[in-house]
Coordinates of C-alpha atoms (C1' of nucleotides) in Angstrom, one line a residue:
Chain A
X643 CA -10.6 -21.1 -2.8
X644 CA -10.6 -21.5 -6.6
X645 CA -8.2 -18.6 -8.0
X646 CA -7.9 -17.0 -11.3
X647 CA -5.3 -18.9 -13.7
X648 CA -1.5 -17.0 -13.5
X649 CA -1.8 -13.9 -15.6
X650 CA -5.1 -13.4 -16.2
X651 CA -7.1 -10.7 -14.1
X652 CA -10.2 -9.5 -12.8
X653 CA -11.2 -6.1 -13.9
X654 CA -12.8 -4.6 -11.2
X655 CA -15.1 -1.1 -11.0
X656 CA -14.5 1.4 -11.0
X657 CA -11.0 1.2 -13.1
X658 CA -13.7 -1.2 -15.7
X659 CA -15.2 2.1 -16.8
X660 CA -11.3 3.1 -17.5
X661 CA -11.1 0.5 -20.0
X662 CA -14.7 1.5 -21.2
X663 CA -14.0 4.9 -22.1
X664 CA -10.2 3.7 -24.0
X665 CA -12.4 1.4 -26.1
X666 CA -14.6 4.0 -26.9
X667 CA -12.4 6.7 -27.7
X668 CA -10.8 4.5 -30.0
X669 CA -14.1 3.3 -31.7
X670 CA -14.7 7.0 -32.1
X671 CA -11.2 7.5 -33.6
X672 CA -10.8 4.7 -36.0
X673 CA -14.7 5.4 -37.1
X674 CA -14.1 8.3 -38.0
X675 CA -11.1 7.3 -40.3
X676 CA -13.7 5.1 -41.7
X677 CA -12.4 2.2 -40.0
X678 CA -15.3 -1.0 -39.0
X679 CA -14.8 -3.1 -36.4
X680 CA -14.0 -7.2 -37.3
X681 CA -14.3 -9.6 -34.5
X682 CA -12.8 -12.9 -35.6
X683 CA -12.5 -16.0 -33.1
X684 CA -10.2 -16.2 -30.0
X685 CA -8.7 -19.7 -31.1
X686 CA -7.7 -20.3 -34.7
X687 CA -5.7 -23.6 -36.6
X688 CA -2.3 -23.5 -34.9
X689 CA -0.8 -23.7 -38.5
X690 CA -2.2 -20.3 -38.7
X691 CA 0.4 -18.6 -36.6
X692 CA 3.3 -21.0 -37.0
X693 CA 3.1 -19.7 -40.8
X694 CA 2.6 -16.0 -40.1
X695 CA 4.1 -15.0 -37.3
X696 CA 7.0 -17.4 -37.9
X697 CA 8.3 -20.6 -37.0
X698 CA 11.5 -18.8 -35.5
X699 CA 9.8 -16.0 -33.4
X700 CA 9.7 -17.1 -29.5
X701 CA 5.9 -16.1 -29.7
X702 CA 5.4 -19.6 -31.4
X703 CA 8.8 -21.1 -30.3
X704 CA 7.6 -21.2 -26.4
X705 CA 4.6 -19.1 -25.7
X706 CA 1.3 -20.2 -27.8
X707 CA -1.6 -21.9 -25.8
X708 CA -1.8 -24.6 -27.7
X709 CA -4.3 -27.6 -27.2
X710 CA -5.9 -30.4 -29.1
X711 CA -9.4 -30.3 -29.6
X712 CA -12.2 -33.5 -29.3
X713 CA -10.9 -34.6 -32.4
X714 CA -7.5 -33.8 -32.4
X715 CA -7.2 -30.9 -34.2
X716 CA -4.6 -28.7 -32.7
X717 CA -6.0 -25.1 -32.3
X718 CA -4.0 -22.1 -30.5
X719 CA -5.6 -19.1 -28.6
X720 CA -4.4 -16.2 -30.4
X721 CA -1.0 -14.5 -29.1
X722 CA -2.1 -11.8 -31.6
X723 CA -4.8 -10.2 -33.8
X724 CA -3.4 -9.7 -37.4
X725 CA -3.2 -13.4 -38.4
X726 CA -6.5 -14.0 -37.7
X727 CA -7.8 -10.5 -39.5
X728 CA -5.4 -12.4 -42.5
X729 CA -7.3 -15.1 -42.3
X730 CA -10.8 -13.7 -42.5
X731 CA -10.4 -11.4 -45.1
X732 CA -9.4 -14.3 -47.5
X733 CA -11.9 -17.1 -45.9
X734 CA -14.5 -14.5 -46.9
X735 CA -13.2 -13.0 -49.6
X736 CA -12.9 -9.5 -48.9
X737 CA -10.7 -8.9 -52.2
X738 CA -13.6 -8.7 -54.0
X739 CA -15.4 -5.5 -52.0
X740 CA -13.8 -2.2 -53.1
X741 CA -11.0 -1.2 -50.7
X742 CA -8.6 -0.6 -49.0
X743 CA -10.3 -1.6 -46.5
X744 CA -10.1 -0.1 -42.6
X745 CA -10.5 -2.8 -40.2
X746 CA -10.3 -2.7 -36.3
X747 CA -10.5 -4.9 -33.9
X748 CA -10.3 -4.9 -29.6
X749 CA -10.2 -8.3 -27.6
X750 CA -7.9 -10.5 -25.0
X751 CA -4.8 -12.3 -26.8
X752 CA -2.8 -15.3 -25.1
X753 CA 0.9 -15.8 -24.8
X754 CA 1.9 -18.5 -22.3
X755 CA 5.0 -16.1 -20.6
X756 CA 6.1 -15.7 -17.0
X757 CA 4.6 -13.1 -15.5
X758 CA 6.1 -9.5 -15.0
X759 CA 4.7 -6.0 -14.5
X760 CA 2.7 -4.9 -18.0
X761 CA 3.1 -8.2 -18.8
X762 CA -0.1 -10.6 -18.4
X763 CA -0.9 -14.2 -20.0
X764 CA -4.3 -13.2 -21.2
X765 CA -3.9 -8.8 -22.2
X766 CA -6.3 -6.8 -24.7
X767 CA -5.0 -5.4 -28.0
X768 CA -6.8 -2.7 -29.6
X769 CA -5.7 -3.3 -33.3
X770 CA -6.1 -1.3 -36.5
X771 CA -4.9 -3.2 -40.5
X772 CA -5.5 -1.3 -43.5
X773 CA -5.5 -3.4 -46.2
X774 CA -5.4 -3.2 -49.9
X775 CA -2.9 0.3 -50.0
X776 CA 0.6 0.2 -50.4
X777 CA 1.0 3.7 -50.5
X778 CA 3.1 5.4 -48.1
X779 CA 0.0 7.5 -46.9
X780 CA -1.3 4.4 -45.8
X781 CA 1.3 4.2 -43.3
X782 CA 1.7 7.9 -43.1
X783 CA -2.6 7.3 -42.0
X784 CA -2.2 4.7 -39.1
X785 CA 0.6 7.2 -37.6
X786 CA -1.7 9.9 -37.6
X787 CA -4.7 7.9 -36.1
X788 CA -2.5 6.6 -33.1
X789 CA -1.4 10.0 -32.9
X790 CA -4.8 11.6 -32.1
X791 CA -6.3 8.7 -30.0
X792 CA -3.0 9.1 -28.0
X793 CA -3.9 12.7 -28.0
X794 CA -7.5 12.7 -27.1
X795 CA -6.4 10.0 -24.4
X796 CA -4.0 13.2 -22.8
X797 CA -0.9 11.6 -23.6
X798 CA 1.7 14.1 -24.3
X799 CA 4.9 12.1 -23.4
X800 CA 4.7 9.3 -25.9
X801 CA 7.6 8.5 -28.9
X802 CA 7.0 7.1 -32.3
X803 CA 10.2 5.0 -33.5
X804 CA 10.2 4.7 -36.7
X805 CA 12.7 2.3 -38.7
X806 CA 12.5 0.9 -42.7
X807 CA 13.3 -3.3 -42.6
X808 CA 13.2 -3.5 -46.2
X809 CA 12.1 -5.5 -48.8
X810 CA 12.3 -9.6 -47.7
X811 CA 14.5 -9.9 -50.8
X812 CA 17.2 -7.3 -48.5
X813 CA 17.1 -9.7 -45.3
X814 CA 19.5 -11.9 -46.3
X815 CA 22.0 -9.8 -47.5
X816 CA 21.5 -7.3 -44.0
X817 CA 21.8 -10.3 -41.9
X818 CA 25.4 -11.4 -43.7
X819 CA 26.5 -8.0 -43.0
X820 CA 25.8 -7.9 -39.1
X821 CA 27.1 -11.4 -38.4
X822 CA 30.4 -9.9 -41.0
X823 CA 30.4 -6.4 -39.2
X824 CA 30.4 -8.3 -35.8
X825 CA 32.6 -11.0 -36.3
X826 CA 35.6 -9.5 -34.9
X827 CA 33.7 -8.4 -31.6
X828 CA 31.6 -11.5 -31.2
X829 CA 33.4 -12.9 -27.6
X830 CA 33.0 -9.1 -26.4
X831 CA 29.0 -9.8 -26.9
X832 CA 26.6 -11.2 -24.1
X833 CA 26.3 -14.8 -24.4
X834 CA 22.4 -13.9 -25.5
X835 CA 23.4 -11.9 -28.1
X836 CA 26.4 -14.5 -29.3
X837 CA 23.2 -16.8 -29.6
X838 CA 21.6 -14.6 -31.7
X839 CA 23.7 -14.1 -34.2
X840 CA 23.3 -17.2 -35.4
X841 CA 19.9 -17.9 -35.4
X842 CA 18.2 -13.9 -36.4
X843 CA 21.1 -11.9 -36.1
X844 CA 18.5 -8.4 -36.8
X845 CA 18.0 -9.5 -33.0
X846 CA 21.1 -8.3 -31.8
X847 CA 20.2 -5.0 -33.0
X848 CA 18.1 -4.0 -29.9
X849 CA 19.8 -5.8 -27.1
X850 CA 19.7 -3.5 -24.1
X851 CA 22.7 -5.1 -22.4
X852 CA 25.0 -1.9 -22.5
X853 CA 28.0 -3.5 -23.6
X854 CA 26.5 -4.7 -26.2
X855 CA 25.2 -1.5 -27.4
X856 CA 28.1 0.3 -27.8
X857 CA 29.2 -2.9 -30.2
X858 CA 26.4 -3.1 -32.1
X859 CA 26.5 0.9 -32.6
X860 CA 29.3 -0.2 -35.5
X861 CA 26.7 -1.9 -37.5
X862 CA 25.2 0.1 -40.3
X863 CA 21.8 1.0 -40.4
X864 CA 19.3 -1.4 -42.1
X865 CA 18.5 1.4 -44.9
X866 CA 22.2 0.5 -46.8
X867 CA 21.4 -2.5 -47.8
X868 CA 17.2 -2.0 -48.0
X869 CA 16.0 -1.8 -51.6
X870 CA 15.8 1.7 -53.5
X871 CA 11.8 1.4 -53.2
X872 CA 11.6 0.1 -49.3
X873 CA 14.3 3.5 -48.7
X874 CA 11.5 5.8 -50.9
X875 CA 8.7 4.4 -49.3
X876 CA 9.6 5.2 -45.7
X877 CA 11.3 8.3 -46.6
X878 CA 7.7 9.2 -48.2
X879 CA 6.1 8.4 -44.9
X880 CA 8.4 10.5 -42.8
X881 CA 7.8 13.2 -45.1
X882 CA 3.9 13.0 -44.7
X883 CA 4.5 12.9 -40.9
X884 CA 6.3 16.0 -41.0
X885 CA 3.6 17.6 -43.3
X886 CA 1.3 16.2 -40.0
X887 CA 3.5 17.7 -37.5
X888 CA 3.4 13.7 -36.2
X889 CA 6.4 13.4 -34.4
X890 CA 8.5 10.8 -34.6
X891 CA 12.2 9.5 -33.7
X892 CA 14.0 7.0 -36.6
X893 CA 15.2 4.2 -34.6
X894 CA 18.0 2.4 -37.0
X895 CA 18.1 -0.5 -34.7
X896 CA 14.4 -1.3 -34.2
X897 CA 13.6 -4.7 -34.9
X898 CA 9.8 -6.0 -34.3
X899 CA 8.9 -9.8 -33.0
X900 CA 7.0 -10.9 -36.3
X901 CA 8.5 -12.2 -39.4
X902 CA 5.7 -10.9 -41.4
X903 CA 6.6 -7.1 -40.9
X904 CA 9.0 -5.6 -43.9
X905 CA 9.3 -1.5 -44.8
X906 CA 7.4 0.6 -42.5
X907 CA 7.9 -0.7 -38.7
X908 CA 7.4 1.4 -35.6
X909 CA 6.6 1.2 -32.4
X910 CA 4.8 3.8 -29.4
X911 CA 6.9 3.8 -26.1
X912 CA 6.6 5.3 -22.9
X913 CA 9.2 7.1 -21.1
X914 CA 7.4 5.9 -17.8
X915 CA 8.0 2.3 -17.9
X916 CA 11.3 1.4 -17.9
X917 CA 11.1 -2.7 -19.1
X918 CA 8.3 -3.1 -21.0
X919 CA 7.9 0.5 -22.3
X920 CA 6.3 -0.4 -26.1
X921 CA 2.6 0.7 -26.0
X922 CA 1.9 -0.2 -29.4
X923 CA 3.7 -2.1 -32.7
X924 CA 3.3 -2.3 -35.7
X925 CA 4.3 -1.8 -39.7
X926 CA 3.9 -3.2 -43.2
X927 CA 3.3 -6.6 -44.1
X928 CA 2.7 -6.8 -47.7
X929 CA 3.2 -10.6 -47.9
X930 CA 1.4 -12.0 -45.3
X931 CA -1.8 -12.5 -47.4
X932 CA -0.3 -14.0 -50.2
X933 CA 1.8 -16.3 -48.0
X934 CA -1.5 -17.8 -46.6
X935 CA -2.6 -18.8 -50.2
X936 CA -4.4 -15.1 -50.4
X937 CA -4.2 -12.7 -53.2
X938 CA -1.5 -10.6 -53.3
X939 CA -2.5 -7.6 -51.1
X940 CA -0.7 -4.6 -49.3
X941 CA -1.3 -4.2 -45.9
X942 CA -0.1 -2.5 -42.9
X943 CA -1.5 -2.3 -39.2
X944 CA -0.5 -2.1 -35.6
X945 CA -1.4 -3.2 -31.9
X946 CA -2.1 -1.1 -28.9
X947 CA -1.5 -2.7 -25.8
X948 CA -4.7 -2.0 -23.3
X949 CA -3.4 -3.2 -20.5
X950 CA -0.4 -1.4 -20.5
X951 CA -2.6 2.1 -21.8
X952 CA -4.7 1.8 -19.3
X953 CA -1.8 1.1 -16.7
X954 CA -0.1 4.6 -17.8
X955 CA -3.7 6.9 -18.3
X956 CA -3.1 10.5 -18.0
X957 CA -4.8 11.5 -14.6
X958 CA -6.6 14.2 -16.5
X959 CA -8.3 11.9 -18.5
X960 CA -9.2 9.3 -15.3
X961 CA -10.1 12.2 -13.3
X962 CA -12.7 12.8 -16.5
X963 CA -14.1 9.4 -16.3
X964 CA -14.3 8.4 -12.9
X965 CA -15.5 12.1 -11.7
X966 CA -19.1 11.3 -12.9
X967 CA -21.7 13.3 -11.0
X968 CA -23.9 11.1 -8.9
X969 CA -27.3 11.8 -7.4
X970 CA -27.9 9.5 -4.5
X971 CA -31.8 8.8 -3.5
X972 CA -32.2 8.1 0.0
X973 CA -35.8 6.8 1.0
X974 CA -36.7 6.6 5.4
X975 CA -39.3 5.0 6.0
X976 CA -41.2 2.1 4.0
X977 CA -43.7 4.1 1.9
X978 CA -40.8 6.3 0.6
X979 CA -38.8 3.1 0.1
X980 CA -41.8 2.4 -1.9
X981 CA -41.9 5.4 -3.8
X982 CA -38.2 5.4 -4.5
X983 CA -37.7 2.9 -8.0
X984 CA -40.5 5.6 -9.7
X985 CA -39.0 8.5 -8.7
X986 CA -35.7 6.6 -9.9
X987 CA -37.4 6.0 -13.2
X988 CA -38.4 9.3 -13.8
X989 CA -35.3 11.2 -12.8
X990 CA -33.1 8.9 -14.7
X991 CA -35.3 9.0 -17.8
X992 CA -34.7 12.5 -17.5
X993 CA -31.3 12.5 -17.5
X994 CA -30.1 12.1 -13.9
X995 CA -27.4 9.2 -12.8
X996 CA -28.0 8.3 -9.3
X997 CA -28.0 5.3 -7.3
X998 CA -30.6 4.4 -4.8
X999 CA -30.2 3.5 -1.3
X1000 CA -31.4 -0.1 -0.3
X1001 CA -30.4 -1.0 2.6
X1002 CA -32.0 1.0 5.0
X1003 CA -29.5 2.9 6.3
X1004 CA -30.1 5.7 8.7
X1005 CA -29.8 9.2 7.2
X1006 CA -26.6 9.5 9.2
X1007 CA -24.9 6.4 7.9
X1008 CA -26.7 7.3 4.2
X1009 CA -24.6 11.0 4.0
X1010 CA -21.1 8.9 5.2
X1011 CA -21.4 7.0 2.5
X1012 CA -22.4 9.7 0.1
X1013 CA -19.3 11.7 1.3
X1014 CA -17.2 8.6 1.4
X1015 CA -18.9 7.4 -2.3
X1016 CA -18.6 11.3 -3.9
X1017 CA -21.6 11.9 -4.5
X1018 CA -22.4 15.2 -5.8
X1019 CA -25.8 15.1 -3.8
X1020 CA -28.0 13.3 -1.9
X1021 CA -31.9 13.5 -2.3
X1022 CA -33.6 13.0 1.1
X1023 CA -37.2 11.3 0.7
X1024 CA -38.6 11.1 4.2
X1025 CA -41.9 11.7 5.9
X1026 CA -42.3 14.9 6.3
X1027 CA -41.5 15.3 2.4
X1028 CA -43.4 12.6 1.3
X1029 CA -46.6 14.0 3.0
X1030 CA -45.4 17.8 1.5
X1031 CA -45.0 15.6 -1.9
X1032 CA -41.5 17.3 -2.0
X1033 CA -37.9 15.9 -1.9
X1034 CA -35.1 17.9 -0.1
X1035 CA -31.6 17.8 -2.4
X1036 CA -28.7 18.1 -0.1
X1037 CA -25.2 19.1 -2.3
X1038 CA -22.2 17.3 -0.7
X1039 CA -19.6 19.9 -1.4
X1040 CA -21.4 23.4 0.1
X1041 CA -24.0 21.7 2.7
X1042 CA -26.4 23.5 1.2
X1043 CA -30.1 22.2 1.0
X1044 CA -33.3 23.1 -0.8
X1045 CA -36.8 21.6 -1.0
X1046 CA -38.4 21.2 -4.5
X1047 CA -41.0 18.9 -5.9
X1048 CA -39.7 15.7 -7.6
X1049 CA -40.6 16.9 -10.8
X1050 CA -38.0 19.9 -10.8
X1051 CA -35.4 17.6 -9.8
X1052 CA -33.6 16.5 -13.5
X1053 CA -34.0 20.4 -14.2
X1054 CA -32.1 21.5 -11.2
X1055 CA -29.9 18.3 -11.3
X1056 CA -29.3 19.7 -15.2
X1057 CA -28.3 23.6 -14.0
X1058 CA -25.5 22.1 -11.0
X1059 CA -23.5 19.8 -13.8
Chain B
rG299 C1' 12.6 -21.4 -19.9
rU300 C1' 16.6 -18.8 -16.1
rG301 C1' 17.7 -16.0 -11.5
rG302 C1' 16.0 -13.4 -7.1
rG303 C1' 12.3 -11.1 -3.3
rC304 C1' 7.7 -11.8 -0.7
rG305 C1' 3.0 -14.7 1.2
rU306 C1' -0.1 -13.3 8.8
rA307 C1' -7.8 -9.7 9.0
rG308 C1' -10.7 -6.6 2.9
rC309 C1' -5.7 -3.3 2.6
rU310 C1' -0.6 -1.9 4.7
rC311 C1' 2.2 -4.5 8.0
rA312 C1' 4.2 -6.1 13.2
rG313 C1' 5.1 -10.8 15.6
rC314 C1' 9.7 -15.3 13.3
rU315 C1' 16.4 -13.9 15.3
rA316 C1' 16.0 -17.2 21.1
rG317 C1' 9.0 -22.2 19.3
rG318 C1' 4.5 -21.2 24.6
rU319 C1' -3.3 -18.0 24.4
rA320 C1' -2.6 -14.4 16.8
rG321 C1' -1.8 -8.3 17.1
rA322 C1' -1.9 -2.8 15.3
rG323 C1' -3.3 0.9 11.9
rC324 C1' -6.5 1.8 7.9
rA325 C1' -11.1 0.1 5.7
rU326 C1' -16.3 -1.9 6.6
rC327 C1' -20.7 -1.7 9.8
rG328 C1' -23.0 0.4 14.2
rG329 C1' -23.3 3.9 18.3
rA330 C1' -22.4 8.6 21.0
rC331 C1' -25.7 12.6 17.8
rU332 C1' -33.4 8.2 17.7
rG333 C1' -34.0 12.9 10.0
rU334 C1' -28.4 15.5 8.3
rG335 C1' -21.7 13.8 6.0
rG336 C1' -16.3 15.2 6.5
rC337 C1' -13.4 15.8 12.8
rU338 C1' -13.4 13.0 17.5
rC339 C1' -14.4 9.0 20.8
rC340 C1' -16.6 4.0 21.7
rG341 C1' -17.9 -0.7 20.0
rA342 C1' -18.6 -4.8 16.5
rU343 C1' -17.6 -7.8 12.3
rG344 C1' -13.5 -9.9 10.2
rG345 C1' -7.8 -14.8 10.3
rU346 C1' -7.7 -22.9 7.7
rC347 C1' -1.0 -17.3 9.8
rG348 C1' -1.1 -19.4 1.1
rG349 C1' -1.5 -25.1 1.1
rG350 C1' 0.6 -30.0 2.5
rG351 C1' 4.0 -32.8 5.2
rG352 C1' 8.0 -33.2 9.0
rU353 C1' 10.6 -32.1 13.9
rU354 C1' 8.4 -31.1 18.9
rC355 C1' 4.8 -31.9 25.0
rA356 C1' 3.8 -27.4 21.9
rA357 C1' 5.0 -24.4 15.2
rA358 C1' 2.9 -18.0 12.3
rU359 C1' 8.0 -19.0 14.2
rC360 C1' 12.5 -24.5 12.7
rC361 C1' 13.0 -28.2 8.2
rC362 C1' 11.2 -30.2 3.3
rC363 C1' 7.7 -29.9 -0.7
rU364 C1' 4.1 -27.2 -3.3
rC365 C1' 1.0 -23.1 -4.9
rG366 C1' 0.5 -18.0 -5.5
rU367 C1' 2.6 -13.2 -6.2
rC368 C1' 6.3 -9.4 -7.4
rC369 C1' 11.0 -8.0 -9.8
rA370 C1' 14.8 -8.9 -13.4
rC371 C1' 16.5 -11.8 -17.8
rC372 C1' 14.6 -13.9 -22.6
rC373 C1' 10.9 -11.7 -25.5
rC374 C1' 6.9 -8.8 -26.3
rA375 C1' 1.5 -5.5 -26.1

RNA sequence: GUGGGCGUAGCUCAGCUAGGUAGAGCAUCGGACUGUGGCUCCGAUGGUCGGGGGUUCAAAUCCCCUCGUCCACCCCA
């Protein structure tokens, strides 16, 4: 038997119309933020990713797909979506329309990584940039817009950290004071974290090793050694999020996975999953552009992890979707199986969702199935109707039945939702 | 990349310790009830015991390899 490839998966009904209704809820939201939707390729230049994500990060250290194509090109399936938005908007010149602009984009990324639970090799990202602002609303904006597609998903358990990286020109200067202000305690760290000192000390930050937590709780907070403008800039966008009533939690020791992120980072977390808890990152990233020979343009973004939302879905909101009212149309005999794709046509054209019954089932095995299926009815085409040129509706839940002609069907199917 | 758990019917698992004819529950389909569901009873369908090799008269069971899966680490969505 030929299986699916480790950490990919089939999406199967009838949790496929889960994933349906995220995607477009989210259309919905970010459209209505005046956000468009971009859909750039699944596999870019490898180069792309090495130089914005960074050569350091263990996203291209040890988990791109790369591959060589036909003539030996080497291209990489996309461990994430903002590069390639980079890309776009200076291959096709975006600079020049008026913006900011509002771009979003939902589709699979690749990261070659052992699997664990919320963890996959191929996942979705649902991904928002606003580019050309460098205002603190900008930032203040995306908050707000994962805030009420969180919301109108029924989430009400969900924290926003929030944390200020400052300006590039800072990062050196931080990372001299970590390895200084942990110098002394350096053989009390986990070996891990003795490792990371040296190569991206801003790593040790968010170790979850305990021990190592209550060390690293000596090191000052990024913000006193982040520029005077990175500290006004985030203060700016916590103001604006309490203006909102967005709540949020500053998170001193958050560090994100991507070199490109400086000022405004955060990320979405769920107290539900204990290991891989982060729903959604994201921040500022003012240089990326200009570091892939761009223009100099502002930008800031973030990344919802489908898999994981749809994972941790609010029953009210399943319940919602998967509680759709079904008619089911159940033909004995041939010439009502005959009649049954018109009356189909017309009902449905009319409104009604319903399913027809093909396989010539007895009535008896038809209504186990209804009850089994939950349907909200079942209509009964039979002889005796089809010479009356009726149909008998049958409601699942009270057992109660009427006769009607097939015309008043949609009407009365309308009056019961 | 590192460390551990688990692979037997569509699903959840028993059987393995002491090798000897592959089982149960649920699900599916049908019947009892020939055009009226949920409960009950009866029956049927369904298995290369993840795969390969070895030991043995004989392997689901013992040994080796491999693949898959789950959990944790690393890191991230």
């Amino acid at each position: 038997m030929i299986q699916r490839p480790r950490g990919t998966r089939d999406l199967l009904p009838p949790e496929s119309r889960l994933w349906q209704a995220v995607e477009q809820t989210a259309r919905a939201v970010f459209g209505a933020f005046g956000a468009d939707e971009v859909r750039t390729p699944a596999f870019e230049p490898t180069e792309l990713f090495v130089r914005s994500v960074g050569e350091t990060t263990d996203i291209v250290h040890k988990e791109m797909y790369t591959f060589e194509d036909r003539k030996g090109r080497s291209l990489t399936l996309r461990p994430e979506g903002t590069a390639g938005v980079a890309r776009a908007w200076i291959e096709n010149r975006l600079h020049d329309r008026s913006h900011p602009l509002r771009l979003y984009y939902i589709g699979p990324m690749f990261r070659y990584e052992r699997m664990q639970a919320g963890r996959y090799r191929q996942f979705s990202q649902i991904g928002l940039e606003l580019l050309g602002a460098d205002s603190p609303l900008a930032d203040a904006e995306l908050l707000l817009v994962l805030h009420e597609l969180f919301t109108r998903l029924g989430f009400d358990d969900l924290q926003v950290h929030l944390n200020n990286l400052g300006d590039p020109e800072d990062r050196p200067r931080y990372q001299q004071l970590v390895r200084e202000t942990l110098a002394a305690s350096r053989e009390a760290l986990c070996s891990d974290c003795q490792r990371r000192l040296d190569e991206n000390p801003l790593r040790v930050l968010d170790c979850k090793v305990p021990s190592c937590q209550v060390i690293v709780a000596d090191v000052p907070p990024v913000s006193t050694v982040a520029s005077e403008a990175s500290r006004a800039h985030v203060v700016a966008v916590e103001d604006q999020l309490d203006r909102l009533g967005v709540p949020f939690v500053r998170n001193p020791r958050l560090v994100r996975g991507l070199d490109y992120y400086l000022r405004t980072v955060f990320e979405v977390v769920s107290p539900k999953l204990g290991t891989n808890a982060v729903l959604c990152g994201g921040g500022r990233y003012d240089r990326l552009i200009s570091d892939l020979g761009g223009p100099a343009v502002p930008g800031s973004g973030f990344a919802i992890g489908e898999d994981r939302l749809v994972d941790l879905l609010p029953d009210g909101f399943k319940v919602r979707v998967l509680g759709l009212r079904r008619l089911y149309l159940v033909p004995l005999g041939g010439a009502a199986r005959a009649e049954a794709l018109r009356l189909a046509r017309d009902w449905t054209r009319a409104g009604v969702v319903l399913e027809v019954e093909l396989t010539g089932r007895s009535l008896k095995a038809a209504l186990k199935r209804a009850d089994k299926e939950g349907f909200a009815a079942v209509a009964i085409l039979g002889d005796d109707e089809l010479a009356a040129g009726t149909v008998a509706i049958r409601e699942l839940a009270t057992s109660s039945q009427e006769v009607m002609s097939p015309a008043e069907v949609p009407a009365w199917w309308a009056g019961r939702s």
